[in-house]
GROMACS .gro file of C-alpha atoms in nm:
model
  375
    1UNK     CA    1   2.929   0.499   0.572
    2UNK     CA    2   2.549   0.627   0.590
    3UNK     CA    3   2.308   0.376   0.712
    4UNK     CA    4   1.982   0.297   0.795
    5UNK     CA    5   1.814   0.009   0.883
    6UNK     CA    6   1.442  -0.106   0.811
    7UNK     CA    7   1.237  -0.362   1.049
    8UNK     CA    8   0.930  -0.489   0.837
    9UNK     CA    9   0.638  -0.714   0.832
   10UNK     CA   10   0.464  -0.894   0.533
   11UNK     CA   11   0.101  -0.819   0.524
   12UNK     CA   12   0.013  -1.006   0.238
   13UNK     CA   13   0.179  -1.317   0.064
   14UNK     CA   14   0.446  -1.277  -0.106
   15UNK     CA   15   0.542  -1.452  -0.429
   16UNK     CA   16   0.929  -1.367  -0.528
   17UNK     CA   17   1.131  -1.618  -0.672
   18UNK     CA   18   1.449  -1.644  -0.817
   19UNK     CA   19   1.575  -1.886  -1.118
   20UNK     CA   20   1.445  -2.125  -0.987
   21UNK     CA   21   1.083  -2.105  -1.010
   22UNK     CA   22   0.971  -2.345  -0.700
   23UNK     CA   23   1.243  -2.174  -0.504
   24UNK     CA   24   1.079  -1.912  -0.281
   25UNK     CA   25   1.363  -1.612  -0.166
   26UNK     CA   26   1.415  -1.242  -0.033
   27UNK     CA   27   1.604  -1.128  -0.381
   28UNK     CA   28   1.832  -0.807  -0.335
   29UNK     CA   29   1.808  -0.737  -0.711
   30UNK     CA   30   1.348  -0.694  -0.678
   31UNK     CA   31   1.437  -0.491  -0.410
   32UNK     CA   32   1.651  -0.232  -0.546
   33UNK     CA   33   1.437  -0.228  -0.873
   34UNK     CA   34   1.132  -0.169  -0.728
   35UNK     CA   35   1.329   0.115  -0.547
   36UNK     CA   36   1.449   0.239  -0.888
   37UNK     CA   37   1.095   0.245  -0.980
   38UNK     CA   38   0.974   0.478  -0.756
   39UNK     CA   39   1.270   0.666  -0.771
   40UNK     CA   40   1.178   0.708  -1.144
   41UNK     CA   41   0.806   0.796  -1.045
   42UNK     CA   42   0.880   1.031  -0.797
   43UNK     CA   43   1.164   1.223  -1.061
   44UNK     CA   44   0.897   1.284  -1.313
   45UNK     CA   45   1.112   1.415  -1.568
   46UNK     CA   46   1.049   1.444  -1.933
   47UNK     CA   47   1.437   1.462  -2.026
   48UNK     CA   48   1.460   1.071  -2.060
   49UNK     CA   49   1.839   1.087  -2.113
   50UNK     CA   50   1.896   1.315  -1.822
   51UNK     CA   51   1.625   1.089  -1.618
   52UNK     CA   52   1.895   0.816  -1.706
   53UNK     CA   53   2.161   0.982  -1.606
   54UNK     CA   54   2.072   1.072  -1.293
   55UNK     CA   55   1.921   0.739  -1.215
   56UNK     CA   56   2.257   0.531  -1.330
   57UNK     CA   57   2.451   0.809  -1.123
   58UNK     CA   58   2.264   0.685  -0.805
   59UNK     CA   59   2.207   0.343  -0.878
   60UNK     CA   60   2.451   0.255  -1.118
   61UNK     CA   61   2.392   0.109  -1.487
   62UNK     CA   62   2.481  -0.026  -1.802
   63UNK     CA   63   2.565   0.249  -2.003
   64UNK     CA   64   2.932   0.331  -2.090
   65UNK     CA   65   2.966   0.637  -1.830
   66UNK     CA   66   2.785   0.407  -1.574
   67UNK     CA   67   2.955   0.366  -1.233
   68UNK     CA   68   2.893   0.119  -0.994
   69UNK     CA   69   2.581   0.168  -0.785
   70UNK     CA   70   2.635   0.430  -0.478
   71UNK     CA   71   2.325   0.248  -0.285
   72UNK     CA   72   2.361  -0.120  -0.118
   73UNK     CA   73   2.133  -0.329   0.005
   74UNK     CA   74   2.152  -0.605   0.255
   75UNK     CA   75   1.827  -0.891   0.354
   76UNK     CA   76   1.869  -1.004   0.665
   77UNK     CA   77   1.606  -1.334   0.639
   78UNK     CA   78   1.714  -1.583   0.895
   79UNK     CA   79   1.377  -1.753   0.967
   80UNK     CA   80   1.197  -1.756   0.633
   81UNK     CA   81   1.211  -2.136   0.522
   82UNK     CA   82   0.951  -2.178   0.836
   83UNK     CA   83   0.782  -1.939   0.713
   84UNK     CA   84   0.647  -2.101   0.386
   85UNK     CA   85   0.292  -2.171   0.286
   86UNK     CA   86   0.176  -2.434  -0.005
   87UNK     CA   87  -0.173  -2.384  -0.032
   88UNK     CA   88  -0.336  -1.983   0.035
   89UNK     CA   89  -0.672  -2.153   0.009
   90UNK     CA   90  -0.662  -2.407   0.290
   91UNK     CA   91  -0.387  -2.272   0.415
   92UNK     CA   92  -0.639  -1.937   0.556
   93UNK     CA   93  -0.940  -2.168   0.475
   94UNK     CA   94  -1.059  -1.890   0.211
   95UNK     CA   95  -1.391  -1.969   0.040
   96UNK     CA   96  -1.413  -1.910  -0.322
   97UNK     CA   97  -1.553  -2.164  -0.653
   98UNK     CA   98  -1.595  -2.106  -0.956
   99UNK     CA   99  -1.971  -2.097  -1.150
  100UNK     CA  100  -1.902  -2.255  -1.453
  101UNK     CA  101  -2.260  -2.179  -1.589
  102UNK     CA  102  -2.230  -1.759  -1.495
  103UNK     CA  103  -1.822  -1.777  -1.551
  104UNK     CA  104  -1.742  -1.617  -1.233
  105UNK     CA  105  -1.602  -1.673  -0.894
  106UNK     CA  106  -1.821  -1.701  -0.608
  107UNK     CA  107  -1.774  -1.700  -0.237
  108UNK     CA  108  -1.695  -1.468   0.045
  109UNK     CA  109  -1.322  -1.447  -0.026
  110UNK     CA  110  -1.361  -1.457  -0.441
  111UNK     CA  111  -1.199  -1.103  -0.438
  112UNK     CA  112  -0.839  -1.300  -0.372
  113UNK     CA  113  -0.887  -1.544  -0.615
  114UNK     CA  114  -0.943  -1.307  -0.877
  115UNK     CA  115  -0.670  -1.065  -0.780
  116UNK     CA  116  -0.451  -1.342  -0.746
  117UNK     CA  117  -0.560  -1.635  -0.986
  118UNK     CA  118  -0.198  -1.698  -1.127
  119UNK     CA  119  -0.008  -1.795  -0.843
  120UNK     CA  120  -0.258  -1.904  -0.560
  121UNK     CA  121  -0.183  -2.255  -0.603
  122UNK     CA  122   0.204  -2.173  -0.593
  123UNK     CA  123   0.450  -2.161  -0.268
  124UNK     CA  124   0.391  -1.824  -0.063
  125UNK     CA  125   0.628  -1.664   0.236
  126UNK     CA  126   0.315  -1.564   0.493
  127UNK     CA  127   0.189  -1.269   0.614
  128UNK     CA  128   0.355  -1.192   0.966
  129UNK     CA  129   0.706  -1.275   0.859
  130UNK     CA  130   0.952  -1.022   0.967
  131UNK     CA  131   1.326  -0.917   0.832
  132UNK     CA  132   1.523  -0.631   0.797
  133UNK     CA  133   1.651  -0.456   0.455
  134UNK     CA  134   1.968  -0.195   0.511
  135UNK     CA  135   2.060   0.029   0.263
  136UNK     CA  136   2.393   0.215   0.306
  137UNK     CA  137   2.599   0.469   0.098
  138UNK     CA  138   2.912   0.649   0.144
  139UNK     CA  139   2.774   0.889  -0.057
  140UNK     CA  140   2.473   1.091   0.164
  141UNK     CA  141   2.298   1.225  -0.098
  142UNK     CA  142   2.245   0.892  -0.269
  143UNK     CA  143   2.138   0.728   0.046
  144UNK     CA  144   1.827   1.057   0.097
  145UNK     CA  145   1.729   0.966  -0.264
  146UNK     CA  146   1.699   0.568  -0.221
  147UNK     CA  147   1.583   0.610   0.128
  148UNK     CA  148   1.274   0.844  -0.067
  149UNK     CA  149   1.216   0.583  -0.271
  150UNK     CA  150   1.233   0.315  -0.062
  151UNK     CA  151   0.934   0.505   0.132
  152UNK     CA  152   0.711   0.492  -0.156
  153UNK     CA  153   0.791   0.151  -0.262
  154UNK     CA  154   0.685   0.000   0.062
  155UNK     CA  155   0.341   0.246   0.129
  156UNK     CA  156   0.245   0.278  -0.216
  157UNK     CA  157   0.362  -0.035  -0.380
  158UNK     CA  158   0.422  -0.407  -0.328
  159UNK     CA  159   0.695  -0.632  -0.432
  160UNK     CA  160   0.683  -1.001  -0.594
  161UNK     CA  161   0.452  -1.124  -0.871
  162UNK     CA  162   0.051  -1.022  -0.838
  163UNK     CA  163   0.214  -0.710  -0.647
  164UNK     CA  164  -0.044  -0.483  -0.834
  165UNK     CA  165  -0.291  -0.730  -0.706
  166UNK     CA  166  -0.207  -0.670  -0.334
  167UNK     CA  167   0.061  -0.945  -0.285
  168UNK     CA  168   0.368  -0.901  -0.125
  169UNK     CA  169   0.236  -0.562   0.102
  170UNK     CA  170   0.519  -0.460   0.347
  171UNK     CA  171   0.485  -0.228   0.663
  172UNK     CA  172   0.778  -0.081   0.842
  173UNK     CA  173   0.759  -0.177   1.222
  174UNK     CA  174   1.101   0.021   1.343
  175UNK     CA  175   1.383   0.227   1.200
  176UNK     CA  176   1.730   0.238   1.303
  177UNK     CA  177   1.876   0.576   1.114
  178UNK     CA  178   1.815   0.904   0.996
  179UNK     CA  179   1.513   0.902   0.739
  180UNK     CA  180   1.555   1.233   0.653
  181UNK     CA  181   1.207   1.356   0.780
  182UNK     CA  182   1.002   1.064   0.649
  183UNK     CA  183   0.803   0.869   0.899
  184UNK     CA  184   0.774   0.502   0.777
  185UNK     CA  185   0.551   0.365   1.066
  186UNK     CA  186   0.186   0.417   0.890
  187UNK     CA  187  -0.035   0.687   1.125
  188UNK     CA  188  -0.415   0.741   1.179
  189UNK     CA  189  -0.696   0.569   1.370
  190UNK     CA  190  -0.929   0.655   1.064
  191UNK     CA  191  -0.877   0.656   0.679
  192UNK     CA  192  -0.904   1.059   0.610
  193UNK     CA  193  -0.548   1.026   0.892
  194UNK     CA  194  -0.383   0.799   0.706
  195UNK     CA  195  -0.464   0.923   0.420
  196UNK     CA  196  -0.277   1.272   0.525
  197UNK     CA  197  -0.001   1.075   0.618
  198UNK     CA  198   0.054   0.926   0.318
  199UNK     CA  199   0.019   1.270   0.128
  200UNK     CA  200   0.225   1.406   0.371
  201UNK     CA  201   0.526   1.208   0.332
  202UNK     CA  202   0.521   1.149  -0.051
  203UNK     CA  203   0.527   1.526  -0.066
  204UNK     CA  204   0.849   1.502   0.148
  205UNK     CA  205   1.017   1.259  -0.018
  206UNK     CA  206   0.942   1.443  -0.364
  207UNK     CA  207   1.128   1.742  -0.215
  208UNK     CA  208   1.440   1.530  -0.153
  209UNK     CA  209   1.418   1.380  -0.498
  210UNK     CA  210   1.286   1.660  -0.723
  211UNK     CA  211   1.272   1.886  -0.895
  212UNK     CA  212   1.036   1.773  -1.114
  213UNK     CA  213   0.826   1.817  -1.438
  214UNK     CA  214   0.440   1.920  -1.370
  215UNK     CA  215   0.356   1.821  -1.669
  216UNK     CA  216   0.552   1.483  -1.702
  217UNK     CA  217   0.307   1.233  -1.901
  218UNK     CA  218   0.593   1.009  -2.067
  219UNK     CA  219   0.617   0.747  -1.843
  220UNK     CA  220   0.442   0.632  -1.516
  221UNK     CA  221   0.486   0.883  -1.272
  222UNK     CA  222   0.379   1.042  -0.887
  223UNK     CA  223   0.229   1.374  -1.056
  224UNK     CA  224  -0.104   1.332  -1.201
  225UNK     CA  225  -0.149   1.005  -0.982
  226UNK     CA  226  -0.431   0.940  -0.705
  227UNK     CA  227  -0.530   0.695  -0.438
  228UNK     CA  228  -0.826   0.569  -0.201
  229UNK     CA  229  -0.830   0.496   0.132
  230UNK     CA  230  -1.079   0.235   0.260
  231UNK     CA  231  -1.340   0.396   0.498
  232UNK     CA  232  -1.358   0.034   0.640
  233UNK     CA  233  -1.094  -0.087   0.829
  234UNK     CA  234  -1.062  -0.478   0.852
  235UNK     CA  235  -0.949  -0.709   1.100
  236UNK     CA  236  -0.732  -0.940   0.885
  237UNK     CA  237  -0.566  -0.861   0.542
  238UNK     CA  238  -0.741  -1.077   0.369
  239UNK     CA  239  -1.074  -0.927   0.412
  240UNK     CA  240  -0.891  -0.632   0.344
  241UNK     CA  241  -0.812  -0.758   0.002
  242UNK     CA  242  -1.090  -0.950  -0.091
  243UNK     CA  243  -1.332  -0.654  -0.008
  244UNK     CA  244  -1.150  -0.424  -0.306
  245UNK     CA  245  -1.100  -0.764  -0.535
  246UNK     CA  246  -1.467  -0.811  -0.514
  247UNK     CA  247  -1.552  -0.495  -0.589
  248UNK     CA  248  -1.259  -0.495  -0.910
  249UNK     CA  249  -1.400  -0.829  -1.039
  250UNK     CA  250  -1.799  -0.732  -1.034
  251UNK     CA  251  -1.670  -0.419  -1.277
  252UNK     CA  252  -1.449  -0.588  -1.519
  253UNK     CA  253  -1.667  -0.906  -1.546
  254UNK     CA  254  -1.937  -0.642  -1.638
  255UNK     CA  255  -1.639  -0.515  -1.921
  256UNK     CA  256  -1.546  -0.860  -2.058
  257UNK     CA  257  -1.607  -0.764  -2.401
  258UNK     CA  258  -1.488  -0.402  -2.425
  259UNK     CA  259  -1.138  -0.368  -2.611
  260UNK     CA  260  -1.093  -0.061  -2.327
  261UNK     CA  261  -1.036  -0.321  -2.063
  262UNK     CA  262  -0.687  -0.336  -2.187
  263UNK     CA  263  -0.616   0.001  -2.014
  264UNK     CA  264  -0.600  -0.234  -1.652
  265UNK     CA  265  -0.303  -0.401  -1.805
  266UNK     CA  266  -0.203  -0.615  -2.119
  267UNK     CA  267  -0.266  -0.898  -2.269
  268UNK     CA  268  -0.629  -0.955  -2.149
  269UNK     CA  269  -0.721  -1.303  -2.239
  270UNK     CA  270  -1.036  -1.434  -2.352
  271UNK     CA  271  -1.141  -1.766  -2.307
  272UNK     CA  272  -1.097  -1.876  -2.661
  273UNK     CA  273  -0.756  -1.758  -2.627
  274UNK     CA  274  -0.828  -1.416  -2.819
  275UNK     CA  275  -0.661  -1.165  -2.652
  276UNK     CA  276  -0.604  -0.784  -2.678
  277UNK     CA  277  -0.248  -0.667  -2.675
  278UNK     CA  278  -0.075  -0.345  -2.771
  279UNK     CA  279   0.008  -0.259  -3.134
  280UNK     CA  280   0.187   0.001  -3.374
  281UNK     CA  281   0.168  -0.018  -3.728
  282UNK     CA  282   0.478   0.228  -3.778
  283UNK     CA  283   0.714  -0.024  -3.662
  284UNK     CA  284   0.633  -0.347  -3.920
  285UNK     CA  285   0.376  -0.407  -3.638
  286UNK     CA  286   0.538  -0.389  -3.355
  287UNK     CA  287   0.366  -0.566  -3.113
  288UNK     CA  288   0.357  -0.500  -2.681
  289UNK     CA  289   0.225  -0.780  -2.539
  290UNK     CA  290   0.263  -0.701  -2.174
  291UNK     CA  291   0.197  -0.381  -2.023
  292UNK     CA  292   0.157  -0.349  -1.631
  293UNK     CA  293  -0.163  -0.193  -1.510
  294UNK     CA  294  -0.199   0.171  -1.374
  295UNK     CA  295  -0.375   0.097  -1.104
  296UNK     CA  296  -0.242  -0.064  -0.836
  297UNK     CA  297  -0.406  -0.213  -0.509
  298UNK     CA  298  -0.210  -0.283  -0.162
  299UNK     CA  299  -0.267  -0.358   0.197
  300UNK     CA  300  -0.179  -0.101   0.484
  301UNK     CA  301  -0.166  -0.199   0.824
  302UNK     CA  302  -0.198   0.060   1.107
  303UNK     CA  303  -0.292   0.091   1.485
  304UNK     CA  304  -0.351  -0.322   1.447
  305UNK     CA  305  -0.635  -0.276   1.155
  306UNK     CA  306  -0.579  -0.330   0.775
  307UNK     CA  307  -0.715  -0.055   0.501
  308UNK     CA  308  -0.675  -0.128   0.149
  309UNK     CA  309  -0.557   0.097  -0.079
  310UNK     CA  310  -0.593   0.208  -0.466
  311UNK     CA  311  -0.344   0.366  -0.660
  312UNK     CA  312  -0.451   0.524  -0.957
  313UNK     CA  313  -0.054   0.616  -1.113
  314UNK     CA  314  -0.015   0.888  -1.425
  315UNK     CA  315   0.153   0.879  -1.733
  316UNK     CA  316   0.098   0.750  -2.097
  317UNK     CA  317  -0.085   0.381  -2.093
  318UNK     CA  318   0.104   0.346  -2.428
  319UNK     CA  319   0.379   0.499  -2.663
  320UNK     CA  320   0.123   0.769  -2.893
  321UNK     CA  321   0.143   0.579  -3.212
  322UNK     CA  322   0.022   0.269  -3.074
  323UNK     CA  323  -0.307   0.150  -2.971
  324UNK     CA  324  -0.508  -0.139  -2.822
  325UNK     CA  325  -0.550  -0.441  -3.058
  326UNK     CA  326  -0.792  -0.717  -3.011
  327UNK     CA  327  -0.655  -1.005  -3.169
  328UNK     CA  328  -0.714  -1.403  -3.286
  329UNK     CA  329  -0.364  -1.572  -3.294
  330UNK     CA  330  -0.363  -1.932  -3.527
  331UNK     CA  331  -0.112  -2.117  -3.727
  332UNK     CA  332  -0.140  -2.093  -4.095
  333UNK     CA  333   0.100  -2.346  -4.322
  334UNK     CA  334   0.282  -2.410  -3.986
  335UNK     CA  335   0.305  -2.033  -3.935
  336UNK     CA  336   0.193  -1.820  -3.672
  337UNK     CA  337  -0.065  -1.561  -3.804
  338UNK     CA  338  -0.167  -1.266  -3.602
  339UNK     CA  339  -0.513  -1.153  -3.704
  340UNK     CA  340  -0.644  -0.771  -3.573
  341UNK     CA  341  -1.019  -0.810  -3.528
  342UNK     CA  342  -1.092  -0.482  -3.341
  343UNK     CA  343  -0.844  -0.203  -3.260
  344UNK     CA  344  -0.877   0.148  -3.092
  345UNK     CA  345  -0.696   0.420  -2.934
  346UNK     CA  346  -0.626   0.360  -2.543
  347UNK     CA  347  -0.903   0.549  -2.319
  348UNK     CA  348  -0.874   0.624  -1.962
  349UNK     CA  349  -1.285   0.586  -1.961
  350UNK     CA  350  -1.346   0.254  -1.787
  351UNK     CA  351  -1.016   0.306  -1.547
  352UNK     CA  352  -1.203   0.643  -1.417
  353UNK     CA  353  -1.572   0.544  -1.443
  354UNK     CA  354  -1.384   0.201  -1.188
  355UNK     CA  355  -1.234   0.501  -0.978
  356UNK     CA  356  -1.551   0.685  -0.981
  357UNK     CA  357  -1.762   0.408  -0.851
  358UNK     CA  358  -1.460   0.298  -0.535
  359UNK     CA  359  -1.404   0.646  -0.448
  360UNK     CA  360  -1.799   0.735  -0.386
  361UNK     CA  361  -1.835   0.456  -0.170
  362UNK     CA  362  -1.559   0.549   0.082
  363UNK     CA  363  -1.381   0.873   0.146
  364UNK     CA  364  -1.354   1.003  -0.162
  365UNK     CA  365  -0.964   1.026  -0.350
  366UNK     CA  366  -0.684   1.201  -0.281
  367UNK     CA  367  -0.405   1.374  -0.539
  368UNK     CA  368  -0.029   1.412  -0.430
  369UNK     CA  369  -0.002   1.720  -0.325
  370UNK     CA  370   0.347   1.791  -0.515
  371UNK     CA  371   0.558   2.120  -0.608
  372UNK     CA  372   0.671   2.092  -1.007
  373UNK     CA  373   0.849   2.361  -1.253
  374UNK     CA  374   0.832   2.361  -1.610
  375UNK     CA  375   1.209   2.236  -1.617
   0.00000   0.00000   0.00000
């Protein structure tokens, strides 16, 4: 049996719940689907049923030649009912309100109550907490590819709800194992180090994984993506956070009335409950209500300072028939009527000019430096 076992820290609360929705837990099942995730990312390939194939042959699936999965995972969570928090706000005694007259939050730490406006009030595990996470195989090769994976998911990505937000960040403290050449303990004493670090070992972990497609645009994927480093490092995560949520809210509050602010995720919701979703006309108007954002924010913590981080992930926003839809949703005769008041093709504009004004303000952005064929 290969093995190898991950020490970690939560930077960042962490919302992940179970069936129960009060019921706060370290769930197996997030884990090894945000690990298929990146898996999928990192793969970039174009062949969707070979992409599936390969993917169910590692991690097992539903399909009729589906095997079981070759890669386990075990939590090992003994202390994390002391670990719960009820209230974010007092809890860290953040300062945040919101001006009713100018509609916006104000307050040095209004950046985390915009990133993370949907669950603040809920049950958190807190930052500090530590556990482990094994994954094992019998079966080598499968262990290299969700061991890849598993590297991105935890330095590129977070886990829980709000995790595009910056909730539930992870860092790796130790490793019992062979990692296969991947260093999971972040590096640098400034943010052009850890920076390379990161670049460095997503290129590694692409090599175990690939090959890949170069020009793979189907689905979200590693190969056209890009991050930021903050120049500033912080002393606690949540300054960390709040800096880029600040910075995130000033730009779409500037956007509220732009159909293109779909393209940071779907539905956006007005307040008169109009909202803009995704929509296709080719399908009896088949409707996409939620799509998650491209761009992804997250906490790193390294030589005892915090950096946030902004991921900027490639691939299609939506399917190439479809496009955004800004709607007005009311019952008519007891029936639910869907009414399309503005609609437009999805534009990467507002994402990039966002991008354009983070990156000039710190160290500039960085692409994955990754080796694709034309498969």
């Amino acid at each position: 049996m290969y093995t190898v076992e991950f020490d970690l820290k939560l930077l960042t609360p962490l919302y992940m719940f179970g069936a129960e929705p009060n019921y706060l837990e370290l769930r197996t099942p997030e884990i090894k689907g945000m690990i298929r995730f990146w898996w999928r990312a990192l793969k970039c390939c174009k062949n969707v049923s070979k992409l599936k194939e390969k993917e169910e042959e590692i991690f097992g699936g539903t399909s009729v030649k589906a095997r079981k999965s070759e890669v386990r995972i075990m939590i090992k969570d003994s202390r994390i009912d002391r670990n719960i928090g009820s209230d974010l706000k007092n809890d860290y005694r953040l300062n945040w309100r919101y001006d009713s007259e100018n509609k916006v939050l104000i307050g040095k730490d209004r950046g985390i109550g915009y990133l993370l406006y949907s669950v603040v009030r809920k049950k958190y595990l807190k930052p500090g907490i530590t556990f482990k996470i094994i994954l094992y195989s019998r079966e080598e090769e499968a262990l290299k590819n969700a061991v890849a994976a598993f590297w991105c998911a935890v330095n590129l990505g977070g886990f829980g709800s709000r995790a595009r937000r910056g909730a539930g960040s992870l860092t790796v403290v130790s490793v019992v194992g062979d990692t296969y050449g991947l260093d999971f303990v972040p590096k640098g004493k400034i943010s052009q180090e850890l920076a390379h670090w990161i670049l460095e070992n997503v290129s590694k972990a692409s090599d175990i994984i690939g090959p890949i497609n170069i020009d793979c645009n189907d689905y979200t994927n590693i190969i056209s993506s890009s991050f930021i480093v903050s120049k500033e490092s912080y002393n606690t995560w949540h300054d960390a956070l709040s800096d880029i949520g600040k910075m995130y809210m000033n730009f779409r509050n500037g956007m509220r009335n732009n159909i293109q602010n779909g393209i940071f995720g779907l539905p956006v919701v007005h307040s008169n409950k109009n909202r803009v979703i995704g929509k296709s006309d080719k399908y009896d108007k088949y409707i996409i209500n939620r799509r998650s954002s491209p761009l992804l924010f997250k906490v790193l913590e390294c030589n005892g300072k915090y950096h946030w981080m902004a991921l900027k992930l490639g691939g299609s926003f939506l399917q190439e028939d479809m496009y955004l839809a800004f709607v007005k949703e009311e019952k008519i005769n007891g029936r639910k009527e869907i009414t399309t008041l503005e609609n437009a093709k999805p534009s990467y504009a507002l994402l990039d000019k966002f991008w354009d004004e983070v990156k000039k303000n710190n160290d500039g952005d960085y692409r994955f430096n990754i080796r694709g064929e034309n498969l």
